[in-house]
Amino acid sequence: EDVFVIQSTSFPANDHLMELLICVDALRRSSARRITAVMPYFGYARQDRKTLPRTPISAKLVANLITHSGTGRMLTVDLHAGQIQGFFDIPTDNLFAAPVFERDIKHRFEGQDLVVVSPDVGGVVRARN
């Protein structure tokens, strides 16, 4: 069977990540033909590069854990940085929710003045669009 496991790694990220890994392992041992992990929120995405010496690149480590657990494909939503998609050694698709939100917000708040803000520099381009 083709199986889709939907698991966000929001707080508490470590607990949710372990639930995903254990579930994928159980599915693999149960002879699932193809396992796709759907992760609407990738909790370690902001740890995508070294900011100081001797610090981990946790996003890559998590990508390795997910791959080695038996996941055959990843589906993510709005990764913090595009390069994270390349951290996975399995096919990975990153979907963008902004077009859906944009249409809905324009419809609901038509004619009203709105301001879109970003929590960090990396999101400024998305906020401007």
Coordinates of C-alpha atoms in Angstrom, one line a residue:
E1 CA 0.0 0.0 0.0
D2 CA 1.0 3.6 -0.5
V3 CA 0.9 5.4 2.9
F4 CA 0.9 9.1 3.7
V5 CA 1.9 10.1 7.2
I6 CA 0.9 13.6 8.2
Q7 CA 3.0 14.9 11.1
S8 CA 4.0 18.5 11.8
T9 CA 7.1 19.1 13.9
S10 CA 5.7 22.0 15.8
F11 CA 6.2 22.3 19.6
P12 CA 7.2 20.0 21.1
A13 CA 9.3 19.4 18.0
N14 CA 11.4 16.5 19.4
D15 CA 8.3 14.5 20.5
H16 CA 6.6 15.1 17.2
L17 CA 9.7 14.1 15.2
M18 CA 10.0 10.9 17.2
E19 CA 6.4 10.0 16.6
L20 CA 7.0 10.4 12.8
L21 CA 10.1 8.3 12.9
I22 CA 8.5 5.5 14.9
C23 CA 5.4 5.5 12.7
V24 CA 7.4 5.3 9.5
D25 CA 9.5 2.5 10.9
A26 CA 6.4 0.6 11.9
L27 CA 5.0 1.1 8.4
R28 CA 8.2 0.0 6.7
R29 CA 8.3 -3.2 8.9
S30 CA 4.6 -3.8 7.9
S31 CA 5.6 -3.9 4.2
A32 CA 4.2 -0.6 3.2
R33 CA 5.0 -0.2 -0.5
R34 CA 5.7 3.5 -0.5
I35 CA 5.8 5.9 2.5
T36 CA 5.3 9.6 2.0
A37 CA 5.8 11.9 5.0
V38 CA 3.7 15.1 4.8
M39 CA 5.2 17.7 7.1
P40 CA 3.2 21.0 7.1
Y41 CA 5.7 22.6 9.5
F42 CA 9.4 21.6 9.5
G43 CA 10.4 22.6 13.1
Y44 CA 14.1 22.6 12.5
A45 CA 14.1 24.6 9.3
R46 CA 15.7 27.7 10.9
Q47 CA 18.7 25.7 11.7
D48 CA 19.7 25.4 8.1
R49 CA 23.3 26.7 8.3
K50 CA 26.1 27.2 10.8
T51 CA 26.0 30.6 12.5
L52 CA 28.8 29.9 14.9
P53 CA 31.7 27.4 14.9
R54 CA 30.9 23.9 16.3
T55 CA 27.2 24.3 15.9
P56 CA 25.0 21.7 14.2
I57 CA 23.0 22.0 11.0
S58 CA 20.0 20.4 12.6
A59 CA 17.8 20.7 9.5
K60 CA 20.2 18.4 7.6
L61 CA 20.4 15.9 10.5
V62 CA 16.6 15.8 10.7
A63 CA 16.4 15.2 6.9
N64 CA 18.8 12.3 7.3
L65 CA 16.8 10.8 10.2
I66 CA 13.6 11.0 8.1
T67 CA 15.3 9.4 5.1
H68 CA 16.9 6.6 7.0
S69 CA 13.7 5.8 8.9
G70 CA 12.3 4.5 5.6
T71 CA 10.5 7.5 4.2
G72 CA 10.5 7.4 0.4
R73 CA 9.2 10.9 -0.3
M74 CA 8.7 14.1 1.5
L75 CA 6.0 16.8 1.1
T76 CA 6.6 20.0 3.0
V77 CA 4.8 23.4 3.1
D78 CA 6.6 26.8 2.9
L79 CA 10.1 25.7 4.1
H80 CA 12.0 28.5 5.9
A81 CA 14.7 28.4 3.2
G82 CA 14.7 26.8 -0.2
Q83 CA 18.0 25.0 0.3
I84 CA 16.4 22.7 2.9
Q85 CA 14.7 20.8 0.1
G86 CA 18.2 19.8 -1.1
F87 CA 19.0 18.4 2.4
F88 CA 16.8 15.3 1.7
D89 CA 18.3 12.4 -0.3
I90 CA 14.7 11.4 -1.3
P91 CA 12.3 13.2 -3.6
T92 CA 11.0 16.2 -1.8
D93 CA 8.3 18.6 -2.8
N94 CA 7.8 22.0 -1.1
L95 CA 4.3 23.4 -1.6
F96 CA 3.6 27.1 -1.2
A97 CA 0.6 28.2 0.8
A98 CA 0.9 31.9 0.1
P99 CA -1.2 31.9 -3.1
V100 CA -4.1 30.3 -1.3
F101 CA -3.8 32.7 1.7
E102 CA -3.4 35.7 -0.6
R103 CA -6.6 35.0 -2.5
D104 CA -8.5 34.4 0.7
I105 CA -7.2 37.5 2.4
K106 CA -7.9 39.7 -0.7
H107 CA -11.5 38.4 -0.8
R108 CA -12.2 38.7 3.0
F109 CA -10.6 42.2 3.4
E110 CA -11.4 43.7 0.0
G111 CA -11.1 47.5 0.2
Q112 CA -9.5 47.5 3.6
D113 CA -5.9 48.7 4.3
L114 CA -3.7 45.8 5.4
V115 CA -0.1 45.5 6.4
V116 CA 1.9 42.3 6.0
V117 CA 4.9 41.9 8.2
S118 CA 7.8 39.4 8.4
P119 CA 9.4 37.9 11.5
D120 CA 12.8 38.0 9.9
V121 CA 14.8 39.3 6.9
G122 CA 14.3 36.0 5.1
G123 CA 10.6 36.4 4.9
V124 CA 10.6 40.1 3.7
V125 CA 10.4 39.1 0.0
R126 CA 7.4 36.9 0.7
A127 CA 5.7 39.6 2.7
R128 CA 6.3 42.2 -0.1
N129 CA 4.7 39.9 -2.7

